[in-house]
mmCIF file of C-alpha atoms in Angstrom:
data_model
loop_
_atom_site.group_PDB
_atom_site.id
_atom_site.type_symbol
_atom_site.label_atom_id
_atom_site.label_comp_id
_atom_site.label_asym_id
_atom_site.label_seq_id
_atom_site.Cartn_x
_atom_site.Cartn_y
_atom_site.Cartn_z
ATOM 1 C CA UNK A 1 -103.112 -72.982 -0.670
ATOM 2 C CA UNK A 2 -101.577 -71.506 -3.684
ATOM 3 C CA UNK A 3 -101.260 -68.427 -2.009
ATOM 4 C CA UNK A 4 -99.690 -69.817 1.141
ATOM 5 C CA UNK A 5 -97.341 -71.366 -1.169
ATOM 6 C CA UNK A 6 -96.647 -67.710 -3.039
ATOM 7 C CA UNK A 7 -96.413 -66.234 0.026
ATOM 8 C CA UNK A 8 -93.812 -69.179 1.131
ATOM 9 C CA UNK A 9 -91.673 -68.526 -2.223
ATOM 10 C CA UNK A 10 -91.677 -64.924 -1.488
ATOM 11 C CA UNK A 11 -90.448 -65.632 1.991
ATOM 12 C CA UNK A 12 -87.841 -67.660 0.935
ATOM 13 C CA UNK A 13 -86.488 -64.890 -1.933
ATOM 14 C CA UNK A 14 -85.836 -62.415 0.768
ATOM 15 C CA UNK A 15 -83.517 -65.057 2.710
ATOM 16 C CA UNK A 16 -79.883 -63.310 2.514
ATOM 17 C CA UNK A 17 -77.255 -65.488 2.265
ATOM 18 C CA UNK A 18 -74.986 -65.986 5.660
ATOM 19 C CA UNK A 19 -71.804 -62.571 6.399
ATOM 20 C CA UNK A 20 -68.893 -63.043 6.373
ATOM 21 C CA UNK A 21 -66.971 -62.876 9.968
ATOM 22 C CA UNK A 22 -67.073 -59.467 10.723
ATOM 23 C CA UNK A 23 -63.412 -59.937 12.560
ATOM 24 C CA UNK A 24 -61.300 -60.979 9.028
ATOM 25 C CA UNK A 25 -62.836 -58.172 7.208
ATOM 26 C CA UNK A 26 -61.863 -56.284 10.046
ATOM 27 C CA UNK A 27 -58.124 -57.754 10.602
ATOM 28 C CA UNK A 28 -57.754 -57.200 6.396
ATOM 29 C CA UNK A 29 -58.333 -53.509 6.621
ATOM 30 C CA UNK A 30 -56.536 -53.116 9.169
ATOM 31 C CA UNK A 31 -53.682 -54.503 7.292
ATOM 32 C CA UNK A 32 -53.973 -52.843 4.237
ATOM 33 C CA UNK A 33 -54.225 -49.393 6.170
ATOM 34 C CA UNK A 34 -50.998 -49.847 8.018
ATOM 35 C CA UNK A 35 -49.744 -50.892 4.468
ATOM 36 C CA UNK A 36 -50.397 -47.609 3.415
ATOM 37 C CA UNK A 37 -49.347 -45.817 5.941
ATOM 38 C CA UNK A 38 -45.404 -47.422 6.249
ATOM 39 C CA UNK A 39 -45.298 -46.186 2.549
ATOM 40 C CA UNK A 40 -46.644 -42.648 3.090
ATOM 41 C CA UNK A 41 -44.423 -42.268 6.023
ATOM 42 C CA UNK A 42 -41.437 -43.778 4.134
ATOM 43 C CA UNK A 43 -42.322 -41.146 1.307
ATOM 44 C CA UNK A 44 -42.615 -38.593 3.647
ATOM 45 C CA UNK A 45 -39.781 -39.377 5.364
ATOM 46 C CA UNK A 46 -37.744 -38.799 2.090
ATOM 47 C CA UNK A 47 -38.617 -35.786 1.380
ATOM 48 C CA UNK A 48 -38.107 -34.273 4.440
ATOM 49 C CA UNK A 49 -34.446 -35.755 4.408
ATOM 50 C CA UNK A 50 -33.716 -33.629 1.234
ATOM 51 C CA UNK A 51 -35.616 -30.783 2.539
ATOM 52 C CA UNK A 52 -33.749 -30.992 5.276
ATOM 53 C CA UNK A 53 -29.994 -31.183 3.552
ATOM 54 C CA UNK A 54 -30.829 -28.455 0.923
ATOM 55 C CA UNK A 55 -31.226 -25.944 4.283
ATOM 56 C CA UNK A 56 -27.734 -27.699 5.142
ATOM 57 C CA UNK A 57 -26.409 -26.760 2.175
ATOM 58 C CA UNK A 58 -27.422 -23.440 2.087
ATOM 59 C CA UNK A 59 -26.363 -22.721 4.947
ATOM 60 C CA UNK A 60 -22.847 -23.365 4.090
ATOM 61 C CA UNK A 61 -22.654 -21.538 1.514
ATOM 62 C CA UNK A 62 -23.877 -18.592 3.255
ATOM 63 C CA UNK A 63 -21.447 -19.185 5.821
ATOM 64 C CA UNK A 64 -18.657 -19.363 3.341
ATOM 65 C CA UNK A 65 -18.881 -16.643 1.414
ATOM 66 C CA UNK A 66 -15.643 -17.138 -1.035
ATOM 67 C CA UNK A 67 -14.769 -20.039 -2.693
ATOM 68 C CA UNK A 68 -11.810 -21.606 -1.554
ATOM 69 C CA UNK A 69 -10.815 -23.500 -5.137
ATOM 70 C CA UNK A 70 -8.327 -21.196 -5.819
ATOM 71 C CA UNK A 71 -6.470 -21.056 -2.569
ATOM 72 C CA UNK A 72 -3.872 -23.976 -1.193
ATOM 73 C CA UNK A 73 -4.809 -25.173 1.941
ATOM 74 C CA UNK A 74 -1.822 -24.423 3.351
ATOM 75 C CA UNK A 75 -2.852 -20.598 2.895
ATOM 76 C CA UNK A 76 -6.496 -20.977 4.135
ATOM 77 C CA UNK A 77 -5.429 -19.274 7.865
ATOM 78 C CA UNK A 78 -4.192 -16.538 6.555
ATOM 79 C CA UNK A 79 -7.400 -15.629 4.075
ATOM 80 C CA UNK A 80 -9.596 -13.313 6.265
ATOM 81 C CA UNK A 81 -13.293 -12.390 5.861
ATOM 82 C CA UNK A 82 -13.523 -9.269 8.340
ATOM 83 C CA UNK A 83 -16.847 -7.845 9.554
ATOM 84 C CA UNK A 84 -16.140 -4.450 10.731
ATOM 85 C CA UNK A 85 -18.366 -2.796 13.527
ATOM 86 C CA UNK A 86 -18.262 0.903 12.194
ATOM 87 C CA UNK A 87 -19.132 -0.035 8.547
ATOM 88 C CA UNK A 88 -20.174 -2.502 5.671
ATOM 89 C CA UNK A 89 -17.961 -3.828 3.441
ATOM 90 C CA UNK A 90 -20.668 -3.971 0.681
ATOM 91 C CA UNK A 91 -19.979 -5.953 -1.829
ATOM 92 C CA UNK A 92 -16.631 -6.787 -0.969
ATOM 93 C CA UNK A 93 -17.630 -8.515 1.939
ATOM 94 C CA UNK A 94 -17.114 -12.070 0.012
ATOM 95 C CA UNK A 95 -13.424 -10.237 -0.904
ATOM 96 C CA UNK A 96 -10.710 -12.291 1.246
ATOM 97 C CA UNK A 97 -8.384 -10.263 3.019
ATOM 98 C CA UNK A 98 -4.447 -10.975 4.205
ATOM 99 C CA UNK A 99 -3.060 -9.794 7.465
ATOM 100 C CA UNK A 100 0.569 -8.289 7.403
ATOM 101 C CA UNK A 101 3.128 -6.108 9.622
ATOM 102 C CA UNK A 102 6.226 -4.495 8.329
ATOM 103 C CA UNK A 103 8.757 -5.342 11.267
ATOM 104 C CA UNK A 104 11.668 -2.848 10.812
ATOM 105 C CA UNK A 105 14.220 -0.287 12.507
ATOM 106 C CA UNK A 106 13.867 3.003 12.596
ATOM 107 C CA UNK A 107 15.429 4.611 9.260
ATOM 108 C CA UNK A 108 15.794 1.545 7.763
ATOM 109 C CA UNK A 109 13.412 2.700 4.576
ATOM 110 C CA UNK A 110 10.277 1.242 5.897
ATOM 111 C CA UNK A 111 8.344 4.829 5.279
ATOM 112 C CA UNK A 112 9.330 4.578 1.650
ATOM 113 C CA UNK A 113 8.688 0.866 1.835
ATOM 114 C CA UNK A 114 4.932 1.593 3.212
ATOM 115 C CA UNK A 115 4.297 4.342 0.891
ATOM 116 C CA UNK A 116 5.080 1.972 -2.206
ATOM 117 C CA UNK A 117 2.605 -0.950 -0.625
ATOM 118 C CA UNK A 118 0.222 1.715 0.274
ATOM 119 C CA UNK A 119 0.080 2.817 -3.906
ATOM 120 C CA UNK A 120 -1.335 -0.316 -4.473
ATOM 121 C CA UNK A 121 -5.119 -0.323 -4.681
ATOM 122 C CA UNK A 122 -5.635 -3.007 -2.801
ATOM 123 C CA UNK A 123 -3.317 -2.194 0.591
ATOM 124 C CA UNK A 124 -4.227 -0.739 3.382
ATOM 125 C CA UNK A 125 -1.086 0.116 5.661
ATOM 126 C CA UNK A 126 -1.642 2.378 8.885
ATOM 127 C CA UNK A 127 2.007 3.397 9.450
ATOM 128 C CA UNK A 128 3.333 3.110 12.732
ATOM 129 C CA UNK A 129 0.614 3.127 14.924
ATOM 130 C CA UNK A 130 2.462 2.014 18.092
ATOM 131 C CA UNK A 131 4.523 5.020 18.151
ATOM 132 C CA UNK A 132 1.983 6.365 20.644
ATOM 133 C CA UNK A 133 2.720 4.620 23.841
ATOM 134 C CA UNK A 134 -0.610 4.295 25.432
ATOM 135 C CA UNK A 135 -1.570 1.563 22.775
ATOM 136 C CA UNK A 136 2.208 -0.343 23.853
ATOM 137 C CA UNK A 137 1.595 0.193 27.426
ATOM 138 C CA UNK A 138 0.770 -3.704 27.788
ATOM 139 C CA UNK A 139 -0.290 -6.917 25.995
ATOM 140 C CA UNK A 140 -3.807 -6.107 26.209
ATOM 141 C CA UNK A 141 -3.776 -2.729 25.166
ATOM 142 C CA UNK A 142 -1.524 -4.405 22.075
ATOM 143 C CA UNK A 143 -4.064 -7.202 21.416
ATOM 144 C CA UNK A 144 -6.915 -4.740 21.668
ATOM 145 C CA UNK A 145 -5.091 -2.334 19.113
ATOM 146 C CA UNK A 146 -4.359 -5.029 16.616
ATOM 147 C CA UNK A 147 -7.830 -6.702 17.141
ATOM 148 C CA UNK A 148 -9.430 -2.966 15.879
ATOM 149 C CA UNK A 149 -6.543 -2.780 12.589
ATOM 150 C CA UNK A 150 -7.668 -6.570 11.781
ATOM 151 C CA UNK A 151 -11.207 -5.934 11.819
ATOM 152 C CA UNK A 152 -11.302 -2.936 9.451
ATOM 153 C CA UNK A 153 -11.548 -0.212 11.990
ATOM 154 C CA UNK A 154 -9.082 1.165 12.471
ATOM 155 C CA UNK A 155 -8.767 4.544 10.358
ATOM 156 C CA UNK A 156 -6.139 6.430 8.969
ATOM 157 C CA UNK A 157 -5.276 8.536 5.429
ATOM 158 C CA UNK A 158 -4.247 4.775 3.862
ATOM 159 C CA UNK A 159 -7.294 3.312 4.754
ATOM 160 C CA UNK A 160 -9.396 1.599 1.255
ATOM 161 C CA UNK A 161 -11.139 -0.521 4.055
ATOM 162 C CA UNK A 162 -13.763 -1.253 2.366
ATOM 163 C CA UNK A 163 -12.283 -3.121 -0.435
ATOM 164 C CA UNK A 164 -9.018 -3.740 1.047
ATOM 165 C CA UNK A 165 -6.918 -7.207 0.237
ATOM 166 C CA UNK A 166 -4.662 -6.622 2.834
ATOM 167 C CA UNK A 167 -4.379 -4.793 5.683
ATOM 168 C CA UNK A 168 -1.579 -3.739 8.088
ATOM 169 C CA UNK A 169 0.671 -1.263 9.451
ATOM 170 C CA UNK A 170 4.494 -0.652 10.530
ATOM 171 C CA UNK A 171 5.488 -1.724 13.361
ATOM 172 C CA UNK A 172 9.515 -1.150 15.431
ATOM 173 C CA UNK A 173 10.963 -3.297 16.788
ATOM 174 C CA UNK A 174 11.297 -0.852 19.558
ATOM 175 C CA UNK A 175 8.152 -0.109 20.175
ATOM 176 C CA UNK A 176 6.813 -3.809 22.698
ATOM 177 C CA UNK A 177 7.591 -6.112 19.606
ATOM 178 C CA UNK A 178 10.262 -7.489 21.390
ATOM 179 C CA UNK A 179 9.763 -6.826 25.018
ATOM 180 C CA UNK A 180 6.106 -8.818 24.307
ATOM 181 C CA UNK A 181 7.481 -11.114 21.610
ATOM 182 C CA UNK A 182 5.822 -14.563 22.922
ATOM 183 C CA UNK A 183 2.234 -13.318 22.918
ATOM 184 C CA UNK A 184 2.673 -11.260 19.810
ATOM 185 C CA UNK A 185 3.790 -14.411 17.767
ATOM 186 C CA UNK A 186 1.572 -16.531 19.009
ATOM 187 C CA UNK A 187 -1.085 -13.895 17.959
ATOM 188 C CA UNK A 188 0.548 -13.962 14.964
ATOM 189 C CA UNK A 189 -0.221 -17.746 14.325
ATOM 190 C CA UNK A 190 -3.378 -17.449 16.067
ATOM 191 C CA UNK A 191 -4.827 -14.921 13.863
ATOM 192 C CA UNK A 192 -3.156 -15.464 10.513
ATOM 193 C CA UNK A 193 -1.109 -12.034 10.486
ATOM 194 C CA UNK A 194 2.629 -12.802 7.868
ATOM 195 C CA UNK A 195 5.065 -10.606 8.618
ATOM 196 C CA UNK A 196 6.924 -8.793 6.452
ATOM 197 C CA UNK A 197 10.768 -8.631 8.000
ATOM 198 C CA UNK A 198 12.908 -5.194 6.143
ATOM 199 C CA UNK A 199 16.068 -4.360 7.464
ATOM 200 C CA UNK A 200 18.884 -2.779 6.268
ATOM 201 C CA UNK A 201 22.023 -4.308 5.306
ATOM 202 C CA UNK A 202 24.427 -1.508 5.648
ATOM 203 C CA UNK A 203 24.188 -0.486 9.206
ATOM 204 C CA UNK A 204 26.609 2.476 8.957
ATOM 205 C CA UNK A 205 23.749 4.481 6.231
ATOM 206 C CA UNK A 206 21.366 3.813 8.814
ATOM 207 C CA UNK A 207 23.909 5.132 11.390
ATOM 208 C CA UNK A 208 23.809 8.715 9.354
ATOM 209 C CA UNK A 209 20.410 8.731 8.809
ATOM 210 C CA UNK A 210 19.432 7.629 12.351
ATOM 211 C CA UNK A 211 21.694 10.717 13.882
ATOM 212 C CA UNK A 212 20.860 13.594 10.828
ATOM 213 C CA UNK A 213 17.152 13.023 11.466
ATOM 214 C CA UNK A 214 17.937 13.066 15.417
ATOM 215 C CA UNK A 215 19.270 16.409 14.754
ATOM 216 C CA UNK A 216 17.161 17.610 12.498
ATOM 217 C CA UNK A 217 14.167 17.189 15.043
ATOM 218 C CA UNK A 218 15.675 20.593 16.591
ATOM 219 C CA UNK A 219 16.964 22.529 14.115
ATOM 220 C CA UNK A 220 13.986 22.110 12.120
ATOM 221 C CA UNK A 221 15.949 22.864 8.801
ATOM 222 C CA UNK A 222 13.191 23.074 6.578
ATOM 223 C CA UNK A 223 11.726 26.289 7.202
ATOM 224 C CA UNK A 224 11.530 25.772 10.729
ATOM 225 C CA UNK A 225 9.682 22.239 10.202
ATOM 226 C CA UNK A 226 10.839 18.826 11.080
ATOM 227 C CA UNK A 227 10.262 15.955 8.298
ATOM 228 C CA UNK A 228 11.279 12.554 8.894
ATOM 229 C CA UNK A 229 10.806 11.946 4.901
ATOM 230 C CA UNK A 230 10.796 14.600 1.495
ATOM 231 C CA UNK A 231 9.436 14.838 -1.264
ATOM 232 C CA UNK A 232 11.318 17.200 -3.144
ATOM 233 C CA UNK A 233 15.161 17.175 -4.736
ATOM 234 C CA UNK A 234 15.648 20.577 -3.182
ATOM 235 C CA UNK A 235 14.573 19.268 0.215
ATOM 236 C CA UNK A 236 16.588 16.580 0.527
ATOM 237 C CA UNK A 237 19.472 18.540 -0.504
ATOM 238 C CA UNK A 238 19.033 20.903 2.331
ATOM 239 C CA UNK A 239 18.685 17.967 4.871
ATOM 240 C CA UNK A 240 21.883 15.917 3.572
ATOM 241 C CA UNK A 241 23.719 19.263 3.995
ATOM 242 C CA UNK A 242 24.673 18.404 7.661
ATOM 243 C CA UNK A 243 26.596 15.712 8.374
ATOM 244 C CA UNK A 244 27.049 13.857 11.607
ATOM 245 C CA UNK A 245 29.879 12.691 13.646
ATOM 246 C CA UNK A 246 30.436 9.758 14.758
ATOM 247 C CA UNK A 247 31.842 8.196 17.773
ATOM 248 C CA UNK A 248 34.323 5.861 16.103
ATOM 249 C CA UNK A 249 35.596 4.412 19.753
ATOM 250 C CA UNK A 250 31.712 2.469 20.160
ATOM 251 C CA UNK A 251 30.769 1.771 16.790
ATOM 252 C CA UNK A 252 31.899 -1.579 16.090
ATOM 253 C CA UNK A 253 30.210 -1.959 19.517
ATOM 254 C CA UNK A 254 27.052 -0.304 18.031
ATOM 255 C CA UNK A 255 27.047 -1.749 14.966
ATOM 256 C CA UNK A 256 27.113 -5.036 16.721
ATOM 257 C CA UNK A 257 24.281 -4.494 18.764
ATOM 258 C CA UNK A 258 22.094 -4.185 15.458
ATOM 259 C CA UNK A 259 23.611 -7.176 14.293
ATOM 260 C CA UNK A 260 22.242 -9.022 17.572
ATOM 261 C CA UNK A 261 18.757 -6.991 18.199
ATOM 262 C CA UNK A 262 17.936 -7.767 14.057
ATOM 263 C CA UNK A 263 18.857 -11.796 14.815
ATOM 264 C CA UNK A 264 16.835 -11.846 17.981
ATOM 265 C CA UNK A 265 13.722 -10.698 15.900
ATOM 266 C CA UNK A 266 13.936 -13.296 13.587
ATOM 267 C CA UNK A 267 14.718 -15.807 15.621
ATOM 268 C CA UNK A 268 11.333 -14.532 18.185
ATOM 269 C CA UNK A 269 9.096 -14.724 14.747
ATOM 270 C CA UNK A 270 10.800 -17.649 13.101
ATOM 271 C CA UNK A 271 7.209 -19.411 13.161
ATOM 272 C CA UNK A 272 5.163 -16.773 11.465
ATOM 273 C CA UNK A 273 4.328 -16.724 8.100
ATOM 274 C CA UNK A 274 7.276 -14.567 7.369
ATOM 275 C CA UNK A 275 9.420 -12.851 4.205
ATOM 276 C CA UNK A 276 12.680 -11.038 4.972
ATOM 277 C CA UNK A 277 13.309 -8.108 2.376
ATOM 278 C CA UNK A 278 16.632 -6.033 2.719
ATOM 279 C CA UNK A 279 16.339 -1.857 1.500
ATOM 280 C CA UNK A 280 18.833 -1.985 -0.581
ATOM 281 C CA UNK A 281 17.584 -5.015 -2.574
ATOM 282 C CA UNK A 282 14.356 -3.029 -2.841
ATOM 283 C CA UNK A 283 16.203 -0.157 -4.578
ATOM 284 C CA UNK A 284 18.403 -2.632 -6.965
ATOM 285 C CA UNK A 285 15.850 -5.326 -7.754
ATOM 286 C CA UNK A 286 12.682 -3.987 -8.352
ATOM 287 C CA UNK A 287 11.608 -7.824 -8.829
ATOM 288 C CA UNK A 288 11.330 -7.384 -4.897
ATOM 289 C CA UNK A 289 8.092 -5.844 -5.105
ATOM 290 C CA UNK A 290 7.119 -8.594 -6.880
ATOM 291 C CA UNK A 291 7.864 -10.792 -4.406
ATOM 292 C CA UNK A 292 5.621 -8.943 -1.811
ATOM 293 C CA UNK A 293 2.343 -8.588 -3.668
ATOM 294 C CA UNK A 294 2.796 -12.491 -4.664
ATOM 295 C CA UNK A 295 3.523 -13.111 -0.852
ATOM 296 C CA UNK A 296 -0.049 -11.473 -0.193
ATOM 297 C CA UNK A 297 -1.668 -12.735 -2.861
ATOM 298 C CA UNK A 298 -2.251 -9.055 -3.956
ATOM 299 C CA UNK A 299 -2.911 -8.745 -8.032
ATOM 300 C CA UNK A 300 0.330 -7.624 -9.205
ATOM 301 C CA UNK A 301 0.408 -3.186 -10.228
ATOM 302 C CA UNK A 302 3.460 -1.319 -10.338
ATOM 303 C CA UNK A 303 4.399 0.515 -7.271
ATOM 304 C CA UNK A 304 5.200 3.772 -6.676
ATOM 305 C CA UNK A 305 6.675 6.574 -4.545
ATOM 306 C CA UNK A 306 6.827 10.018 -3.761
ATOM 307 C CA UNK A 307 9.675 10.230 -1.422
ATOM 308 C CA UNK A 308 13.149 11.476 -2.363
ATOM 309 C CA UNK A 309 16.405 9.906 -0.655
ATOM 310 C CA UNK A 310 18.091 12.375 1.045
ATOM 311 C CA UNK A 311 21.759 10.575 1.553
ATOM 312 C CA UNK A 312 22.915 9.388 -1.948
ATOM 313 C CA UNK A 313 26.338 9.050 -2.852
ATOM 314 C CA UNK A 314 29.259 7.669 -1.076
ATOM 315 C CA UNK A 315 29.586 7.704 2.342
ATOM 316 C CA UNK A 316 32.310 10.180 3.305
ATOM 317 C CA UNK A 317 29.940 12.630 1.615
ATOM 318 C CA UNK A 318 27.774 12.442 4.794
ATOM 319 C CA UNK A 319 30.056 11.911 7.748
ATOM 320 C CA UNK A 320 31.963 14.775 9.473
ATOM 321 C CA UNK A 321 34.982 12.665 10.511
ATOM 322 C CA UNK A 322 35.285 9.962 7.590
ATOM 323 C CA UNK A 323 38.688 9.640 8.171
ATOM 324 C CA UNK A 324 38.428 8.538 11.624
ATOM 325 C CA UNK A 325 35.710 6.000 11.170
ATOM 326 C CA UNK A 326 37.366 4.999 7.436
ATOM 327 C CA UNK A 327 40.113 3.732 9.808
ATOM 328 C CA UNK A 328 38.061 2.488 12.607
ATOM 329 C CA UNK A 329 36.041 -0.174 10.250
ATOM 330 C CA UNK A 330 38.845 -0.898 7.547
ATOM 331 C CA UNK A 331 40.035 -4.547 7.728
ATOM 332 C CA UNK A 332 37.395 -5.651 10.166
ATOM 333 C CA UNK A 333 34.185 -7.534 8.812
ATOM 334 C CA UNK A 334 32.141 -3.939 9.089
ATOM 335 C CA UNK A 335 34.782 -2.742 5.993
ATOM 336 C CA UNK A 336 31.997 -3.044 3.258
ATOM 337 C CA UNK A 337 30.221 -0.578 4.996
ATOM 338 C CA UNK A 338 32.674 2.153 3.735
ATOM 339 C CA UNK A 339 31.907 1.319 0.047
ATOM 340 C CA UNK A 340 28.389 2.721 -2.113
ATOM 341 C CA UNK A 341 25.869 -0.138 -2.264
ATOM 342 C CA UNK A 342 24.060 1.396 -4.577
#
């Protein structure tokens, strides 16, 4: 009996108490594990968000390779980051880049103009590449040709491409400027290309010159060589030893006729980023000079030249029949053209 009794007590030691539902314990962990998992996903979802804009942000810096602090917003279209196809710009490839053309006349000083612009380190002007007529022949060969000078390659003997901070090249007005003017200015706004406007203000000078280099392109005075431009006090001498003659009857007419062609040009390229610069304010006010390198941005240097003028002096110096055009242009609004400007 005792036994059955220990055996009883036994029994009843080994009775575990009554689970729990099965289902709550289930529905709790459940709970807690989607808990979890909102937060670890929020977390994550952070992170990946700044991840994600630190890419962003270096990828615009990479895609703007030059601060823009220093620059006015206003001037932003006409800063240029080229990527030439026939070579690297190194490590000026982050070095902004302006887009000009010198618009002139033929013997209106633009060669000694470009040679001054083309002293400074910086410049990079092509002379007058649309003297050859194939690349004038029509608005796409134009575009095409000013497309290669704006990318960098285009080369000449002023090319400093690679670390160039402007870029350019002269460009007459008789050479499709004007006979394409619409497309041309709007390529010029399109593109971000300021123009840089020289004339001359005494029409008459430019007269001489326009007919003693005319000549000289046959006689060939210098040793049987033609040259547009000298170097040398003793070659300019030789060349400003003829002097032309002038047909007094058409040249108020002619003179005119600049007058209009020079006003039609500005008027065509009134919307470009322009500056108008006059020769003979380049020889008097060397301050001019100034004037260009702040108008493209270019680190001020002092220019220089190695062309010689070949016509100084007063006028009847350089005209066969002075007398006769003297007369012609005195009293009329063409008489300061008589007197030396400079």
């Amino acid at each position: 009996m005792r036994e059955e009794i220990c055996f009883f007590n036994k029994d009843s030691l080994l009775i575990k108490p009554p689970k729990k539902s099965p289902l709550l314990l289930r529905m709790v962990i459940l709970v807690f594990a989607m808990v979890c998992g909102v937060y670890i996903y929020s977390i994550c979802l952070k992170q990946l968000s700044i991840h994600t804009k630190t890419k962003l942000l270096n990828i615009q810096l990479i895609g703007r390779p030059c601060p823009d602090d220093c620059i006015n917003l206003s001037e932003i279209p006409y800063v240029h980051y080229p990527k030439p196809e026939t070579f690297s710009r190194a490590e000026c490839k982050h070095n902004p880049v302006q887009f000009f053309a010198i618009v002139s006349m033929q013997r209106s000083g633009s060669g000694w103009f470009e040679t001054l612009m083309n002293s400074h380190v910086n410049v990079s002007s092509n002379g007058e590449i649309f003297s050859v007529k194939d690349r004038r022949k029509n608005i796409s060969s134009i575009i095409q040709t000013l497309d290669k000078v704006y990318n960098l390659d285009w080369f000449s003997s002023a090319s400093k491409n690679q670390c160039s901070a402007a870029v350019g090249f002269k460009w007459m007005l008789n050479q499709g400027l004007m006979e394409h003017h619409k497309e041309i200015a709007e390529y010029f706004n399109r593109k971000g290309v300021s123009a840089i406007f020289l004339f001359r203000r005494n029409l008459l000078r430019r007269m001489v010159s326009l007919l003693a280099n005319s000549y000289d392109q046959y006689a060939k005075l210098l040793n049987g060589t033609h040259k547009s431009h000298v170097h040398t006090p003793e070659e300019a001498d030789i060349l400003s030893k003829y002097k032309p003659s002038i047909n007094s009857t058409a040249l108020i007419t002619q003179l005119k006729d600049m007058e209009v062609i020079t006003a039609k040009a500005l008027e065509y390229f009134n919307s470009t980023r322009h500056i108008i610069l006059y020769y003979e304010d380049l020889i008097m006010n060397h301050t001019k000079l100034k004037d260009v390198q702040e108008f493209l941005k270019l680190p001020q240097m002092v220019l220089s030249s190695r062309q010689i003028k070949i016509h100084k002096g007063p006028l009847s110096d350089h005209i066969k029949n002075w007398e006769d055009v003297n007369k012609t242009l005195a009293a009329t609004a063409y008489e300061s053209y008589l007197h030396a400007d400079y």
